[in-house]
CSV table of C-alpha atoms in Angstrom, one decimal:
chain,number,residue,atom,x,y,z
F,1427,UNK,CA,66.8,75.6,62.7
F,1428,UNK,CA,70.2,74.9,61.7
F,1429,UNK,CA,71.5,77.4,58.7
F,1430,UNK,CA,74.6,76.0,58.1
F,1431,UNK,CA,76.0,74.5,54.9
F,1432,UNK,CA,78.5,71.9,54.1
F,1433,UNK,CA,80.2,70.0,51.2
F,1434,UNK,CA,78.0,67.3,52.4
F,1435,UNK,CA,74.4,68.9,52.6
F,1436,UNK,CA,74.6,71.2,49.6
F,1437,UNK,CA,71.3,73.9,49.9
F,1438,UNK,CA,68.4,72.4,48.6
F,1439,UNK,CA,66.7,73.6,45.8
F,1440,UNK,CA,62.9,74.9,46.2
F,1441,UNK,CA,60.9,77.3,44.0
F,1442,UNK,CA,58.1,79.5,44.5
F,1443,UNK,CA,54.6,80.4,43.7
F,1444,UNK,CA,53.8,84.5,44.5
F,1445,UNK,CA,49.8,85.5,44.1
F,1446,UNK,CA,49.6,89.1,43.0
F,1447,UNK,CA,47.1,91.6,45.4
F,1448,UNK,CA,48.7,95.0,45.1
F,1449,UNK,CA,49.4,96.3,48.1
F,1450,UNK,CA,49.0,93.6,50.2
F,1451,UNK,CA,52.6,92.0,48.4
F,1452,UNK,CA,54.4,93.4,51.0
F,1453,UNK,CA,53.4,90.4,52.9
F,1454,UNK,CA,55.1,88.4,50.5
F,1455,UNK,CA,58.2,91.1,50.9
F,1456,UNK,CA,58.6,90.1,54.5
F,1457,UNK,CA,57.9,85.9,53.7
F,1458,UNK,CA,61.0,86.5,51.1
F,1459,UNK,CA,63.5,88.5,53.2
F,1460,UNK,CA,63.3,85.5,55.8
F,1461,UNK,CA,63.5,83.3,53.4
F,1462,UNK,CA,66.6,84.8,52.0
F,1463,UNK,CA,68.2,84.6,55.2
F,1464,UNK,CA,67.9,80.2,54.8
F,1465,UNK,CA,71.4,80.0,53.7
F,1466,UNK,CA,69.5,75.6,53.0
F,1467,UNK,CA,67.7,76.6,50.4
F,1468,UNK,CA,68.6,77.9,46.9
F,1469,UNK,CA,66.1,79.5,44.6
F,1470,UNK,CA,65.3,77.8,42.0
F,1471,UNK,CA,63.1,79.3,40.2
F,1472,UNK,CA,59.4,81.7,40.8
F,1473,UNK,CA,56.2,81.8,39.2
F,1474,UNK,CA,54.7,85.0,40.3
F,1475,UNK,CA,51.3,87.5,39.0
F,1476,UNK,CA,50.5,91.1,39.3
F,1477,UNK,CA,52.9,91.8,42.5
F,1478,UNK,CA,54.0,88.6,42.7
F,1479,UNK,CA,55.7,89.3,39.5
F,1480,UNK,CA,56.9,92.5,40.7
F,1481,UNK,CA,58.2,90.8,43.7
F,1482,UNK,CA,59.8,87.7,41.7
F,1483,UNK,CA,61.7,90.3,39.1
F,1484,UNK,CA,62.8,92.7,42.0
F,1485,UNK,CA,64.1,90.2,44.1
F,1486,UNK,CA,65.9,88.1,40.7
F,1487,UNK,CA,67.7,91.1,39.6
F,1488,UNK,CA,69.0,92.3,43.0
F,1489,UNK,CA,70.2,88.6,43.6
F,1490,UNK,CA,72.2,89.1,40.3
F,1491,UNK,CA,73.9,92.0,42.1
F,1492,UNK,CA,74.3,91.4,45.1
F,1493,UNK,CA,73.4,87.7,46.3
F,1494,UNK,CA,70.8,87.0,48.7
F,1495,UNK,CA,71.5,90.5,50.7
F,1496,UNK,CA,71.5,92.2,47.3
F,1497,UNK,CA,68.1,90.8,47.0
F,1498,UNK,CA,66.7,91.4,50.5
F,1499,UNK,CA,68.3,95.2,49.7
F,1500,UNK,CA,66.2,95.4,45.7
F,1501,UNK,CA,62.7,94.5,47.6
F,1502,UNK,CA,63.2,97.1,50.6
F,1503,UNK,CA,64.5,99.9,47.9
F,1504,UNK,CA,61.5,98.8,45.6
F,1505,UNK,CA,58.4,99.1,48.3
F,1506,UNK,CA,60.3,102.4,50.1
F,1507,UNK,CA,59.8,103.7,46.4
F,1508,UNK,CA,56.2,102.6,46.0
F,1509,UNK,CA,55.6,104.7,49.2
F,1510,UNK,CA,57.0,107.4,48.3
F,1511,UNK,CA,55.2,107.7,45.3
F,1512,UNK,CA,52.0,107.1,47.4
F,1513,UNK,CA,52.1,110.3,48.8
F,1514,UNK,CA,51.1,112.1,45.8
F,1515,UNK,CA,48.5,109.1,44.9
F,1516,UNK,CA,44.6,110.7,45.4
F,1517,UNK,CA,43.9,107.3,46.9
F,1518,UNK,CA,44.3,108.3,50.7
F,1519,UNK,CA,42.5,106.7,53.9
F,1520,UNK,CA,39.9,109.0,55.2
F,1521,UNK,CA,40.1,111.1,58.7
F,1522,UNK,CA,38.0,108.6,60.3
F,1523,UNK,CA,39.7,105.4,59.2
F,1524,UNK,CA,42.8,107.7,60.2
F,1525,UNK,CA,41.7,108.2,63.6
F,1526,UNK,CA,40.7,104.7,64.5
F,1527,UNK,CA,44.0,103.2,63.0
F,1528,UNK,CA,42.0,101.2,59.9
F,1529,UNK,CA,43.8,100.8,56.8
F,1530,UNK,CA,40.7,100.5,54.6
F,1531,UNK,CA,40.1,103.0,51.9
F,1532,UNK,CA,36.3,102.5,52.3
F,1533,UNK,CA,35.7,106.0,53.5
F,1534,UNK,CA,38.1,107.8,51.4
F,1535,UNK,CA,36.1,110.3,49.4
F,1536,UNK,CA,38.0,110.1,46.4
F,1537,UNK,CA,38.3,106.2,46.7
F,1538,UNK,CA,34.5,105.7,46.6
F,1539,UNK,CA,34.3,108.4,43.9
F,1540,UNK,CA,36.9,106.7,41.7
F,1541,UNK,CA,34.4,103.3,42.6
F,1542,UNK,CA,31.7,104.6,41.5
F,1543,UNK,CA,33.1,105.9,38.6
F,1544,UNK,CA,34.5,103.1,37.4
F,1545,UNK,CA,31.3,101.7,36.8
F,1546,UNK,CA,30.3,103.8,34.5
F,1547,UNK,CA,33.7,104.9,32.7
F,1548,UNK,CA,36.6,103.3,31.2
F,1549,UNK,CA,40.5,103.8,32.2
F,1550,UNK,CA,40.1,104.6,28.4
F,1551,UNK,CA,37.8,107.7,29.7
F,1552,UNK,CA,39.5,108.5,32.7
F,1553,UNK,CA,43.3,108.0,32.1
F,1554,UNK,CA,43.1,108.5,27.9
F,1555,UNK,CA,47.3,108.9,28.2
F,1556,UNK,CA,47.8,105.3,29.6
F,1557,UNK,CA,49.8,106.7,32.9
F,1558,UNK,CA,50.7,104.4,35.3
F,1559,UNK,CA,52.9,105.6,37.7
F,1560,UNK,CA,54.4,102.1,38.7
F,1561,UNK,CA,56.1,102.3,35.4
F,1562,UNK,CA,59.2,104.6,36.2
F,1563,UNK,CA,59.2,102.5,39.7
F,1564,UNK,CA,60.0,99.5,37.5
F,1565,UNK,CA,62.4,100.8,35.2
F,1566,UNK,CA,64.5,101.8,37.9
F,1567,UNK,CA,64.4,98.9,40.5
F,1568,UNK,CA,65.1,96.1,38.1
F,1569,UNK,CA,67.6,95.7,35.9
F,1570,UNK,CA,65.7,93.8,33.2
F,1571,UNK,CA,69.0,92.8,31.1
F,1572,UNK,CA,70.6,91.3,34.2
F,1573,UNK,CA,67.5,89.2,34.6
F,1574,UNK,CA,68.3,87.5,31.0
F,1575,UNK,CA,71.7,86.2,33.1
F,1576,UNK,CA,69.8,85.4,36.5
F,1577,UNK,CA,69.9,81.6,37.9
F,1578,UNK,CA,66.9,82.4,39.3
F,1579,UNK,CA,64.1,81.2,36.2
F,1580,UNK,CA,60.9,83.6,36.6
F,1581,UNK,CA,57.8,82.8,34.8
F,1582,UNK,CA,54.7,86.1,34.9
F,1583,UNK,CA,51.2,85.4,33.8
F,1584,UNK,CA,49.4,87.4,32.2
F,1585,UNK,CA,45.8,87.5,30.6
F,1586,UNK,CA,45.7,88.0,27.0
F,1587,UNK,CA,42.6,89.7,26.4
F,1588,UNK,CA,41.6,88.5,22.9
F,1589,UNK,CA,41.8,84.9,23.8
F,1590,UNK,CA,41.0,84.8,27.5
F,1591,UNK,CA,44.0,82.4,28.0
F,1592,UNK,CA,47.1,82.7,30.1
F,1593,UNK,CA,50.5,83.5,28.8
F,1594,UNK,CA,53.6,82.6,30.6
F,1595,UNK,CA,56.8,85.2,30.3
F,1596,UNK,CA,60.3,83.7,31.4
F,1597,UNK,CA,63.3,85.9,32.4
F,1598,UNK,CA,65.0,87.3,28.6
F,1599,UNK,CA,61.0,88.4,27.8
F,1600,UNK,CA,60.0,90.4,31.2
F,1601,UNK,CA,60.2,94.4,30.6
F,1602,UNK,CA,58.5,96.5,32.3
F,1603,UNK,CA,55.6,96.3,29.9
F,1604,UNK,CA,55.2,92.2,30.8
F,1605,UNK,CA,55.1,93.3,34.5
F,1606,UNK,CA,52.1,95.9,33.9
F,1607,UNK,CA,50.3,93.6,32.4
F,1608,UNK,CA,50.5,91.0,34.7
F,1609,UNK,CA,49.3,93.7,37.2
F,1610,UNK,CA,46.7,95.0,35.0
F,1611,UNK,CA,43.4,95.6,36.8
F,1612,UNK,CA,40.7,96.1,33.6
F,1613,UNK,CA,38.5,98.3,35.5
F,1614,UNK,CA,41.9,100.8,36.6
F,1615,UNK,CA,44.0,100.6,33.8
F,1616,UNK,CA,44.3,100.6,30.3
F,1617,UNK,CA,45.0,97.3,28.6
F,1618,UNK,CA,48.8,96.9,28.0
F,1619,UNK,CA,50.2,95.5,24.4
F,1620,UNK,CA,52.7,93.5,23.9
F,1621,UNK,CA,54.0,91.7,20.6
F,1622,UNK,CA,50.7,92.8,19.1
F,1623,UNK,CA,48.3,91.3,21.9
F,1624,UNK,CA,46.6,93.2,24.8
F,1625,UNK,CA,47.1,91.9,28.3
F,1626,UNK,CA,44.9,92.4,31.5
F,1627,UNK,CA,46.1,91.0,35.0
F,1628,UNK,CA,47.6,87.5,35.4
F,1629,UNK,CA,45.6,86.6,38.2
F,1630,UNK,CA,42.3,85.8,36.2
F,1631,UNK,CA,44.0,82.8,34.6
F,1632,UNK,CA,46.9,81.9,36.7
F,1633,UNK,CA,47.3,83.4,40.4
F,1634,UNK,CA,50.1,82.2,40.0
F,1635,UNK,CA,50.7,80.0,37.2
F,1636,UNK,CA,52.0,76.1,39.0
F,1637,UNK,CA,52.8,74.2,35.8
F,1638,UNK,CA,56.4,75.8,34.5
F,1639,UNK,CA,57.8,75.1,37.8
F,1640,UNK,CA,57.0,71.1,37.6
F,1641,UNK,CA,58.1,71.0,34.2
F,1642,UNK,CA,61.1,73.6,33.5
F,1643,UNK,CA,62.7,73.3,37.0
F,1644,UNK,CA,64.8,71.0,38.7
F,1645,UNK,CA,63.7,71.8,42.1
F,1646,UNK,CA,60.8,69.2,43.7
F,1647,UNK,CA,59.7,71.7,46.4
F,1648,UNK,CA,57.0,74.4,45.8
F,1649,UNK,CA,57.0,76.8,48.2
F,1650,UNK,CA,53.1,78.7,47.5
F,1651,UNK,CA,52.8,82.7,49.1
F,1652,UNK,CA,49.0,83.6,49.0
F,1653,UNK,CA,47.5,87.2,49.5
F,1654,UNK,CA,44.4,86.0,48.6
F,1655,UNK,CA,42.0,84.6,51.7
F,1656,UNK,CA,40.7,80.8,50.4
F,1657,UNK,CA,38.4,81.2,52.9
F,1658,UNK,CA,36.8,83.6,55.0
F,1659,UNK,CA,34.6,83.1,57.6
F,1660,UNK,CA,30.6,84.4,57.1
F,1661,UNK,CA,28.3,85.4,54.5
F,1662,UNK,CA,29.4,89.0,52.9
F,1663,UNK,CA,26.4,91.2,52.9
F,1664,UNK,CA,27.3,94.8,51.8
F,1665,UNK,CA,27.6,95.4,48.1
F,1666,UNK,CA,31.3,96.3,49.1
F,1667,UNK,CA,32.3,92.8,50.6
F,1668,UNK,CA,30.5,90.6,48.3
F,1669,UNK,CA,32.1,92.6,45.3
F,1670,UNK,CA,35.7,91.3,47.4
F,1671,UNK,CA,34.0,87.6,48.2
F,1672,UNK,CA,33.6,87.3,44.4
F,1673,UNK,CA,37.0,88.9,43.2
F,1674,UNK,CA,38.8,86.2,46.0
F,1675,UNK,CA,36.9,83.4,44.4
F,1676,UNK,CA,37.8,85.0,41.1
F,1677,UNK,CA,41.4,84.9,42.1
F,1678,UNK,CA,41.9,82.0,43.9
F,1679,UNK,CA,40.2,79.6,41.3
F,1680,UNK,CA,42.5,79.0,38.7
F,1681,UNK,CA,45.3,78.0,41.0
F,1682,UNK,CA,42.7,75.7,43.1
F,1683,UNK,CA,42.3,73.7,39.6
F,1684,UNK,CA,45.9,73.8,39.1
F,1685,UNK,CA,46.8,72.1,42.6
F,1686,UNK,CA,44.3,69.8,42.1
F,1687,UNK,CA,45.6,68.9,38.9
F,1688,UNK,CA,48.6,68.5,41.1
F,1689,UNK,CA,47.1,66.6,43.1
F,1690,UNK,CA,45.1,63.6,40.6
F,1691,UNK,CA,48.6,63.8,38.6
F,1692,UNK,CA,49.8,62.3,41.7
F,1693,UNK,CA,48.1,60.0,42.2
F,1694,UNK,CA,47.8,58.3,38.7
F,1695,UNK,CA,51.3,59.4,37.4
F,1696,UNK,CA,53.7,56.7,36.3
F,1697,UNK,CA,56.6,56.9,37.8
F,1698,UNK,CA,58.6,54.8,35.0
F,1699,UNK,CA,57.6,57.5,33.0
F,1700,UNK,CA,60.3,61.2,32.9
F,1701,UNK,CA,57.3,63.7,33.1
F,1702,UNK,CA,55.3,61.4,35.2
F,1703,UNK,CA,58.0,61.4,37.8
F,1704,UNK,CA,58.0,64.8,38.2
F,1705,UNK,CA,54.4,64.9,38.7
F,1706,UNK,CA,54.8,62.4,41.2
F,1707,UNK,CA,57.3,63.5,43.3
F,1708,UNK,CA,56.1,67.0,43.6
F,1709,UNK,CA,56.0,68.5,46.9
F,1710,UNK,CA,54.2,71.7,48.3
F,1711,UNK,CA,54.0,73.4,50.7
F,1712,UNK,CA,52.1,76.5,51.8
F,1713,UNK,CA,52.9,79.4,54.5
F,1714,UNK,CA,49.9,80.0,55.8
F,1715,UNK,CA,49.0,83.8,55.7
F,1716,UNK,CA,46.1,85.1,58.8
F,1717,UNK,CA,46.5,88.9,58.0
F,1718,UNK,CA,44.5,89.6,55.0
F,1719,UNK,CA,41.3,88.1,56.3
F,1720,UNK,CA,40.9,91.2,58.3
F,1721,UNK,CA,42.3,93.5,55.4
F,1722,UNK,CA,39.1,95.0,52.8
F,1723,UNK,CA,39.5,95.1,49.5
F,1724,UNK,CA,40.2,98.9,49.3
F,1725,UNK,CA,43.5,98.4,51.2
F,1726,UNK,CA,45.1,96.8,48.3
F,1727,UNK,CA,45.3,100.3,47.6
F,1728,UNK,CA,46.7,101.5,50.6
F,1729,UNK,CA,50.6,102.2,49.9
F,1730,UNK,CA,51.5,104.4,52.7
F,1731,UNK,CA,55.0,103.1,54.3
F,1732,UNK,CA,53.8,102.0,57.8
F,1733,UNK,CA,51.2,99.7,56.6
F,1734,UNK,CA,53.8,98.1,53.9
F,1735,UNK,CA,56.3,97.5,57.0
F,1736,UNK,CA,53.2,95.9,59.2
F,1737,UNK,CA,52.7,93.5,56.7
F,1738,UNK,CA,56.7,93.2,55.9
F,1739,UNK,CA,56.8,92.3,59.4
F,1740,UNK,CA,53.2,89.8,59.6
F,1741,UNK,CA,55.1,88.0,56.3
F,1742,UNK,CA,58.2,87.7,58.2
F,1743,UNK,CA,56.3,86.3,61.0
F,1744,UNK,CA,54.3,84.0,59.3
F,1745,UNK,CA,57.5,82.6,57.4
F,1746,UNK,CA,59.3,81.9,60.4
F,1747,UNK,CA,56.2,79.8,61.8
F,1748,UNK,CA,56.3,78.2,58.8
F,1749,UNK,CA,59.9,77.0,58.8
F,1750,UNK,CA,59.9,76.2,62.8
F,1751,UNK,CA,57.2,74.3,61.5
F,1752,UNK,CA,57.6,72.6,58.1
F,1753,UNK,CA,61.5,73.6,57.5
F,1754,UNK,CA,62.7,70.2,58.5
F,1755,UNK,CA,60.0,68.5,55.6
F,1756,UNK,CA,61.2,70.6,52.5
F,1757,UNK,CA,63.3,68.4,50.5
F,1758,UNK,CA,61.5,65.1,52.1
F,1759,UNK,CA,57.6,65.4,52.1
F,1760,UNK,CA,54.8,68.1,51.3
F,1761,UNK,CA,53.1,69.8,54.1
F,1762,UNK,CA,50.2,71.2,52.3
F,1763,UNK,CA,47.0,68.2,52.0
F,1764,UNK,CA,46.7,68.2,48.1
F,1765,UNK,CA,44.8,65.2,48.7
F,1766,UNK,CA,42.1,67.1,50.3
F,1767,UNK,CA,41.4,69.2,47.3
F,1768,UNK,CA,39.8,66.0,45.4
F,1769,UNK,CA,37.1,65.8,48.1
F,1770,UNK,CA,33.4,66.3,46.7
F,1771,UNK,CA,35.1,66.9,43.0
C-alpha cells in the first residue's frame, strides 16, 4: 500500500468505532498503532465504550502531544501501566492454566471465589470505599485538558442507571470519572456519579455508540474494532460459557440495531435532503477480529504483559489484513454487507 501524501491526495478522513471488553482492548491497541502508521488517513473523530473509551482518550491526548507517534507512544505507556499494576491484582491465572500456556482465569481460586461471590454480594459489600485501581492509571496517561483542544472528536457511552438510556460524552466532558463509568461492570464495581446521575458500563446501551459519528463528523468512513465475538460456533453448555454467550449477545446488540438502522437509513434516505445525505453515503467497514473466539470470558481479566502484547500483535495483524485488503475501498465504498443485517428482520 502506498503511504505517501501529496498536495493532490490530501489524507482522507475516516473515524472509528472501539467496543469495550477489558482486557481484551489490547487488540484494539495493536489495530490502532498500524493504523497510525497510514500516513492516508486522518482521524477524524472515535466513538468508543468501556476500553474503547480508554483507548479513544489515550490515543487523543497523546496525538495532542506528540502526533501520530505521540499517540502510538500514550497507548504502549498506558497498557505497560495496566500491567504493572496487574501484578498486585488477586486476579491471577491458576498453576495449571500456567502450565499449559491458557490465559483463562477459570481455574484461578480467587477468580472463581470472587464469581461466586458476586452473586451473592454487592461491590457495595465487597469494595464499600469505591477503589478502582484504573483510576490513578487514568489520571496519569491522559491529559484530560489537552483533550478539550484535540482535532480528534471522542464521543464515550455510558449507561445511566436511573433511566436505562445511553449518554454520549464528547471531548471538554471526559474525566476520569466519564471513563469509569463507561467501563463500569455493575456486578465489580460500584456505580460511578456524575452531574448527579449514576453510570454503569457503556456497552449495555451502545458498544459503541454509531450515531455521533454520522451526524457530528465530517468523515464518511467508519472504521468498526470489535472485541466482542458476533458469532461463535456451537451451543455453550457449562453454566460458565452460556453466562459469556449471553453477556456477547448482551453486548453486541445494541450496536447490531444501530448498523441496521444504518443500514434501512440507506436505503430510504433522501439524498436531496442534508441529514439524509449523510445517511446515505455512509460507509463501514469492519476489521475482522479471529482471536477472541478462543479467549473465555475470565481472560478479560487477564492483564499480565505477555498476553496484552499477543493480542497487541493479533490486532496489528488483523489490521494489516484488513488494509491489504479493503485499504484501497476506504474513501470509495463500504466493505462491511450492511445490507445483510436486514435479512429475516
Amino acid at each position: 500500500m502506498n503511504n505517501h501524501v501529496s498536495m493532490n491526495n490530501p489524507p482522507i478522513l475516516i473515524d472509528l468505532a472501539l467496543q469495550g471488553g477489558g482486557s481484551h482492548g489490547a487488540f484494539t491497541w495493536g489495530v490502532l498503532d498500524r493504523l497510525l502508521e497510514e500516513r492516508r488517513f486522518r482521524i477524524d473523530g472515535i466513538s468508543g465504550t468501556s476500553a474503547g473509551a480508554m483507548n479513544a482518550a489515550v490515543m487523543a491526548s497523546g496525538f495532542v502531544k506528540g502526533g501520530a507517534d505521540g499517540a502510538r507512544a500514550a497507548l504502549e505507556a498506558y497498557w505497560r501501566q495496566v500491567a504493572n499494576a496487574a501484578q498486585f491484582s488477586p486476579f491471577q491465572r491458576g498453576p495449571l492454566d500456567v502450565l499449559l500456556g491458557r490465559w483463562t482465569l477459570d481455574t484461578s481460586p480467587v477468580f472463581v471465589a470472587m464469581d461466586m461471590m458476586s452473586r451473592l454480594f454487592s461491590p457495595y459489600d465487597l469494595n464499600p470505599t469505591g477503589r478502582n485501581p484504573l483510576r490513578t492509571i487514568l489520571d496519569e496517561a491522559i491529559d484530560f485538558e489537552a483533550l478539550k483542544s484535540s482535532e480528534i472528536q471522542l464521543f464515550v457511552t455510558a449507561t445511566n442507571v436511573r433511566t436505562g438510556r445511553g449518554r454520549v460524552f464528547r471531548n471538554g466532558e471526559i474525566t476520569a470519572d466519564v471513563l469509569l463509568a463507561s467501563a463500569c461492570l455493575p456486578t465489580l464495581f460500584q456505580a460511578v456519579e456524575i452531574d448527579g446521575e449514576s453510570y454503569w458500563d457503556g456497552g449495555y446501551s451502545g458498544n459503541p455508540t454509531i450515531t455521533p459519528l454520522v451526524r457530528d463528523l465530517e468523515s464518511d468512513d467508519t472504521i468498526l474494532i470489535p472485541v466482542n465475538p458476533v458469532e461463535r460456533p456451537g451451543t455453550p453448555r457449562s453454566a460458565a460459557d452460556i453466562l459469556n454467550r449471553l453477556n456477547e449477545v448482551s453486548f453486541n446488540s445494541v450496536l447490531l440495531k444501530e448498523l441496521r438502522m444504518v443500514a434501512l437509513l440507506r436505503q430510504v434516505a433522501d439524498p436531496g435532503n442534508t441529514e439524509g445525505a449523510r445517511w446515505a453515503r455512509m460507509r463501514i467497514h469492519m476489521v475482522r477480529n479471529d482471536v477472541m473466539a478462543s479467549l473465555g470470558a475470565s481472560s478479560k481479566l487477564n492483564a499480565e504483559w505477555p498476553f496484552l502484547t499477543m493480542l497487541r500483535d493479533e490486532g496489528r495483524k488483523a489490521a494489516s489484513e484488513f488494509l491489504a485488503l479493503n485499504g484501497d475501498d476506504i474513501g470509495q465504498r463500504s466493505t462491511l454487507d450492511l445490507d445483510r443485517l436486514l435479512e429475516g428482520v
